[in-house]
Short mmCIF file of C-alpha atoms in Angstrom, two decimals:
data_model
loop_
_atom_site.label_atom_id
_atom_site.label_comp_id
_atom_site.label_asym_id
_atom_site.label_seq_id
_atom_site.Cartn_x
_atom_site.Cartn_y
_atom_site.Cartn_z
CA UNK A 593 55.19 41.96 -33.88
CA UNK A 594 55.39 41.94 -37.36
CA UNK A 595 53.46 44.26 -39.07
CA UNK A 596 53.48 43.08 -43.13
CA UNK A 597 49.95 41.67 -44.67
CA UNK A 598 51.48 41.19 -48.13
CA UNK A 599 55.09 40.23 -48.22
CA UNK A 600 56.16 41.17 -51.67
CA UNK A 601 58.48 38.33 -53.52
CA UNK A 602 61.53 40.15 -53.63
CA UNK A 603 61.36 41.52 -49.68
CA UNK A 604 60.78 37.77 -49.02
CA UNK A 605 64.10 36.37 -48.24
CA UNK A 606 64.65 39.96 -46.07
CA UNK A 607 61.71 39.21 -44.23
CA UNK A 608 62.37 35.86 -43.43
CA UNK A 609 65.86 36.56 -42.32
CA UNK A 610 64.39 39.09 -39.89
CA UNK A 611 61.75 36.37 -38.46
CA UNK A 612 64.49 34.19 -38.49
CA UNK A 613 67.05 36.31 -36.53
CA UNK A 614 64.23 38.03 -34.61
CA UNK A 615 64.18 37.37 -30.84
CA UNK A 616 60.20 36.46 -30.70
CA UNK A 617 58.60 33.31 -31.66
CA UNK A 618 57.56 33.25 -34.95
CA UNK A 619 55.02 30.41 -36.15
CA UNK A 620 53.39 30.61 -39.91
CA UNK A 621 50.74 28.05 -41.03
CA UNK A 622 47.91 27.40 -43.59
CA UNK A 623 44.58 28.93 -42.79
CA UNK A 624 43.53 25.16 -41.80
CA UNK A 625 46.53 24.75 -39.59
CA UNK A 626 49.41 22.94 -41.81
CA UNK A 627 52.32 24.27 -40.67
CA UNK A 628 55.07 26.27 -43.12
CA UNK A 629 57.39 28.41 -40.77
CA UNK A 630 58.87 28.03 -37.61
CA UNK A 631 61.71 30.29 -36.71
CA UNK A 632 64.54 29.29 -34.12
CA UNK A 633 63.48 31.79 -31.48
CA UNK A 634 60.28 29.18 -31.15
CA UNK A 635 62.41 26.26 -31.46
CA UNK A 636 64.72 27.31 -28.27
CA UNK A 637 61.75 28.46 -26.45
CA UNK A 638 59.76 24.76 -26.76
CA UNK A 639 63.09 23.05 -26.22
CA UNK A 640 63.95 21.60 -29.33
CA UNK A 641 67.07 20.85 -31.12
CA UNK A 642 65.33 22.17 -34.83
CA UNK A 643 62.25 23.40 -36.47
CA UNK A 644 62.02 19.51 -38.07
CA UNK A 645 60.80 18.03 -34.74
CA UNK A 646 58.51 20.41 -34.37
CA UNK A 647 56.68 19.79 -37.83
CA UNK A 648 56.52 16.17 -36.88
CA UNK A 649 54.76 16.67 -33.98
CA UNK A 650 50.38 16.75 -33.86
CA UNK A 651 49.14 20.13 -32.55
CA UNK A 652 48.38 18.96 -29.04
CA UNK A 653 52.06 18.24 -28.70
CA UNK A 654 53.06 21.57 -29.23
CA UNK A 655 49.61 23.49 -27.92
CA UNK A 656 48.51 22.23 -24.51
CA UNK A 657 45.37 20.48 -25.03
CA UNK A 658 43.02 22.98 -22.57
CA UNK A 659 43.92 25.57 -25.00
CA UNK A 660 43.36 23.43 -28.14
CA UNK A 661 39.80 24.96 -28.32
CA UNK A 662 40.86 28.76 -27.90
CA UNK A 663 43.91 28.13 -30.37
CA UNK A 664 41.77 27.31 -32.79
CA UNK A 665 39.07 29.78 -32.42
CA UNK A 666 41.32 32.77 -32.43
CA UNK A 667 43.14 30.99 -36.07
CA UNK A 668 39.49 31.34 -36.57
CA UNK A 669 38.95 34.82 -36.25
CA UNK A 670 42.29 35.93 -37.78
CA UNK A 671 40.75 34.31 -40.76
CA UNK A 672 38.05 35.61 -40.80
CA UNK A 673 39.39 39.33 -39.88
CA UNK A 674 41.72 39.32 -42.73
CA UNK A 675 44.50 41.65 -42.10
CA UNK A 676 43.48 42.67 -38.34
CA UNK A 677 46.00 41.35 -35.61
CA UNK A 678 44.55 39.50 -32.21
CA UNK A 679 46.39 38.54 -28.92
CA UNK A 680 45.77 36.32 -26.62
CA UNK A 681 47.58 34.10 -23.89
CA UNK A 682 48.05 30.53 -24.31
CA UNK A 683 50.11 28.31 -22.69
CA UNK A 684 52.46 25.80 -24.84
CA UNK A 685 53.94 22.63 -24.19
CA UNK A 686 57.72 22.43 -24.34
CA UNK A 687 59.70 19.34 -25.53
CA UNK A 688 60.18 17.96 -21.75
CA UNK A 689 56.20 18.03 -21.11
CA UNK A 690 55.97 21.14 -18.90
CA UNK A 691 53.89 24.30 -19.82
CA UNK A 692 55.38 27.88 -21.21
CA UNK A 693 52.60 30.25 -21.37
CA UNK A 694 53.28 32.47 -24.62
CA UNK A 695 51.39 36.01 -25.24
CA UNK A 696 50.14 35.84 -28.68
CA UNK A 697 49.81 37.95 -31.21
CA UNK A 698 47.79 36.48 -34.54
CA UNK A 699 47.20 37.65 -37.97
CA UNK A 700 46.63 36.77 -41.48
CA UNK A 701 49.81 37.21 -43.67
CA UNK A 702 51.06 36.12 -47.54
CA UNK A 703 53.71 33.61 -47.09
CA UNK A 704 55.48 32.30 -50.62
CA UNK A 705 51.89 33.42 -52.19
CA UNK A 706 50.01 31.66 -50.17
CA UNK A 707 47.13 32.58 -47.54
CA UNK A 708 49.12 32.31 -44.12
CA UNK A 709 48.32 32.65 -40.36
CA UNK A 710 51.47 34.52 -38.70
CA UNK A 711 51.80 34.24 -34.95
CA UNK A 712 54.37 35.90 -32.83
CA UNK A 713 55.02 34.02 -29.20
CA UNK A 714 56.80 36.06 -26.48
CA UNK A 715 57.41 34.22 -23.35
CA UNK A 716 55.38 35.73 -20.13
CA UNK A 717 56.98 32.86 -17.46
CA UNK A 718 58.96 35.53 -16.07
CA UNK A 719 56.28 37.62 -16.14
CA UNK A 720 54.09 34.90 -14.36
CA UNK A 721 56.67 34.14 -12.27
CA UNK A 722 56.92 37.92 -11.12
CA UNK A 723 53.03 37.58 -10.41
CA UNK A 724 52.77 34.62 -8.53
CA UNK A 725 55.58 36.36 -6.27
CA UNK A 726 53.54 39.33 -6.05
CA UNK A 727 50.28 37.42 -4.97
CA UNK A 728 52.47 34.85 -2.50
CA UNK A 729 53.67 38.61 -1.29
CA UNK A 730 50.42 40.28 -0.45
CA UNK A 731 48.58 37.47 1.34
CA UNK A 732 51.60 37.00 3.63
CA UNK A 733 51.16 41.27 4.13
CA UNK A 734 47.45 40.51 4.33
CA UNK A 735 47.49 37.77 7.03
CA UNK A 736 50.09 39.79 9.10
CA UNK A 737 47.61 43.51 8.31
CA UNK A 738 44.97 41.01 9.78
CA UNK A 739 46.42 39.26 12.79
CA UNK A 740 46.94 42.71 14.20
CA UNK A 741 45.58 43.78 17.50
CA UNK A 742 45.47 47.30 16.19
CA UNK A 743 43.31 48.82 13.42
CA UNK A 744 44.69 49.47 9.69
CA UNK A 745 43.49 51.24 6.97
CA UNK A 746 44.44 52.43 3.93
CA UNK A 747 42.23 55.45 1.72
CA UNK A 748 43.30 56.95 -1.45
CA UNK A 749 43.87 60.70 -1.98
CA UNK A 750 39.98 61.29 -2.57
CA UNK A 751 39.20 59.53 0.88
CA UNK A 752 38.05 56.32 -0.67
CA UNK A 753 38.78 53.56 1.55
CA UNK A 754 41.64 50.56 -0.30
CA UNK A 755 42.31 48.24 2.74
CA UNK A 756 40.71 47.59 5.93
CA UNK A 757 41.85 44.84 8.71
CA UNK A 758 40.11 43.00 10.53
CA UNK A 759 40.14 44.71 13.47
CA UNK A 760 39.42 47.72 11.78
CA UNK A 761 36.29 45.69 10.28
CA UNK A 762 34.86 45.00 13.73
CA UNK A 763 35.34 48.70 14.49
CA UNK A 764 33.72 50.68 11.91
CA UNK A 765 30.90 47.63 11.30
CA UNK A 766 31.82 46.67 7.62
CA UNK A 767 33.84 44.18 5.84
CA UNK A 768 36.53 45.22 3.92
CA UNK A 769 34.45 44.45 0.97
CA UNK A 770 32.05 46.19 1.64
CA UNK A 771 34.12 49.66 2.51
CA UNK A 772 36.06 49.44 -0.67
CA UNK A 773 35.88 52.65 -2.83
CA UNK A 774 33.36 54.15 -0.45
CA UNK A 775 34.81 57.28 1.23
CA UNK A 776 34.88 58.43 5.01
CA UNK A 777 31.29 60.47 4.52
CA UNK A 778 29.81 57.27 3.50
CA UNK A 779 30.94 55.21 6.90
CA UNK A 780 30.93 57.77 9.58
CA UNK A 781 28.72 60.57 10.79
CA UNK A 782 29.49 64.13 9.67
CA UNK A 783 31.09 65.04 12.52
CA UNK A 784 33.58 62.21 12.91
CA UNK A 785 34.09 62.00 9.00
CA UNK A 786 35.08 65.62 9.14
CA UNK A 787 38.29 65.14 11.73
CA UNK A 788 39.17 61.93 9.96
CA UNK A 789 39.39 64.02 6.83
CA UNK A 790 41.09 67.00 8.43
CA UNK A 791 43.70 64.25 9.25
CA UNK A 792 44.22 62.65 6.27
CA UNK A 793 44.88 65.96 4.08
CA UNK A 794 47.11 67.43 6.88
CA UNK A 795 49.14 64.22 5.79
CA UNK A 796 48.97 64.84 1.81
CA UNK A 797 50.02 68.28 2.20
CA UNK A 798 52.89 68.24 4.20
CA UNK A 799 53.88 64.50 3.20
CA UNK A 800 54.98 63.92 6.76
CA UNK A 801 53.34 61.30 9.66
CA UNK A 802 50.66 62.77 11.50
CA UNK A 803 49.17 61.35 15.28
CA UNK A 804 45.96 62.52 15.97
CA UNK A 805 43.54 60.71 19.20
CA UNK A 806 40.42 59.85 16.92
CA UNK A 807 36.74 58.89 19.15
CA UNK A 808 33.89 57.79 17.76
CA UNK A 809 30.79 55.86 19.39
CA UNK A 810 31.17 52.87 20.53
CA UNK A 811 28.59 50.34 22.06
CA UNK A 812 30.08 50.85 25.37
CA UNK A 813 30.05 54.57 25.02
CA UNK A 814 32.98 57.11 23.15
CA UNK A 815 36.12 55.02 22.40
CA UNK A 816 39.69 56.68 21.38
CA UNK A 817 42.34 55.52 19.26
CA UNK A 818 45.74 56.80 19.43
CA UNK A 819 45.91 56.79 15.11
CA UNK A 820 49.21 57.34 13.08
CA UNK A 821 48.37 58.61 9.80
CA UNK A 822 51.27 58.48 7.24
CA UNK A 823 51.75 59.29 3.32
CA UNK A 824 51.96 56.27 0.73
CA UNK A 825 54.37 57.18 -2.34
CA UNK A 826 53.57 55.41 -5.76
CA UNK A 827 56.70 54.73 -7.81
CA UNK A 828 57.01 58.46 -9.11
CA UNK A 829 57.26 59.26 -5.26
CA UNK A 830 53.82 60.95 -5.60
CA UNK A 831 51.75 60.81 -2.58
CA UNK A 832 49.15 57.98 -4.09
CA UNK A 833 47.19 57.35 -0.60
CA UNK A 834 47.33 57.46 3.30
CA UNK A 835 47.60 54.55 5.77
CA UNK A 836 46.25 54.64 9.45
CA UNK A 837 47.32 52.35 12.56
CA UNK A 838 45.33 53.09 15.46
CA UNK A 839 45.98 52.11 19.06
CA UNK A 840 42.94 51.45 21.31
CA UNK A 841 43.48 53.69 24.28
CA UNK A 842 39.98 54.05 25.49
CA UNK A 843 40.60 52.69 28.79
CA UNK A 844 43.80 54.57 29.38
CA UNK A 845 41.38 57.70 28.78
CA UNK A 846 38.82 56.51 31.01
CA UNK A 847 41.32 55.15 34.04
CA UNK A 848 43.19 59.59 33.25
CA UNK A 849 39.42 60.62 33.49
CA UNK A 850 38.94 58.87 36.72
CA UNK A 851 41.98 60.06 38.72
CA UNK A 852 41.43 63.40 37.67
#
């Protein structure tokens, strides 16, 4: 955003060429909210044909009105802070009705010698968009990690548990809530903690799929799972955690022990 507190006369008609050409939304006012600038960038992003339309229109035309209130406190506080710049998100209303939601960036400026409140708009719909499709993502991952006869997990490098399924919740006694950021030592006894652990750092240091039979007690005595451990990358292709599915094969054990 722009940076200037004091924009002196003959930098002026620079600096409004440069709001004017810039590719962010640039909106100046009075301290009390009468409007003097509003650069074409904010005029294509509302939908408008010019700046005129805009300064026609009352402030809940152009603010939506649930974020009248926090509008006006932050013009409020960039008042009151002088020079200091504050950012916050707010969502807009463009000239068909529907809702942009703009990051904001606020500060006090000098604007043809006058006291003014700069704010510079950049549009986050993509960046809403983008998050929406992340969220829509992980609870379709999550319901299908759920529905799954076999138990998943997921621990970080340091053993602290990220994700548990359902199945692995009815397993090791604790909701996944409960088990997140808590490590191995703090669910199991020593001596199963210390194989699961020997598991998972045979994984991080050789960054290859390990299967390993895992028992621990069960309410109908010793239960095994057949459990493939294997190395999650984060985008640098560091090894960022380890994920687990485990097969219940306790009664294929028991039915082996039985014929032998």
């Amino acid at each position: 955003h722009f940076s200037a507190e004091v924009i002196v006369p003959r930098y002026e008609a620079l600096y409004r060429r440069l709001i004017e050409n810039s590719g962010l939304g640039i909106h100046i006012t009075r301290p009390e909210g009468g409007r003097f600038f509003i650069n074409q960038a904010l005029v294509t992003l509302l939908g408008y044909d010019s700046a005129d339309e805009i300064f026609r229109l009352p402030t809940f035309q152009i603010v939506a009105r649930h974020e009248l209130e926090k509008s006006a406190k932050f013009r409020r506080m960039a008042v009151a802070n002088g020079g200091e710049a504050l950012s916050y998100e707010c969502d807009f209303v463009r000239k068909d009705g529907t809702f942009i939601p703009l990051h904001v960036v606020i500060r006090m400026i000098t604007w043809e010698g006058q006291p003014a409140v700069q704010r510079t708009l950049i549009d986050l719909s993509l960046r809403k968009e983008a998050e929406k499709a992340l969220r829509e993502s992980e609870a379709r991952i999550r319901a299908v990690v759920d529905h799954s006869p076999t138990k998943i997990h997921i621990k970080d490098t340091e053993g602290r548990y990220v994700l548990v399924n359902r199945q692995a919740e009815s397993l090791f006694g604790v909701t996944d809530e409960e088990v997140r950021g808590k490590t191995t030592e703090e669910i199991f006894p020593d001596a199963v903690a210390s194989k699961f652990i020997q598991h998972d750092q045979a994984v991080i240091a050789s960054g290859k799929v390990v299967e390993e039979e895992e028992e621990w007690p069960g309410e109908d005595g010793v239960r095994t799972y057949l459990t493939v451990k294997f190395p999650i990358a984060d985008a640098t292709g560091r090894i960022a955690a380890v994920g687990a599915i485990g097969n219940d094969i306790t009664e294929c054990k028991r039915a082996e022990a039985a014929l032998n």
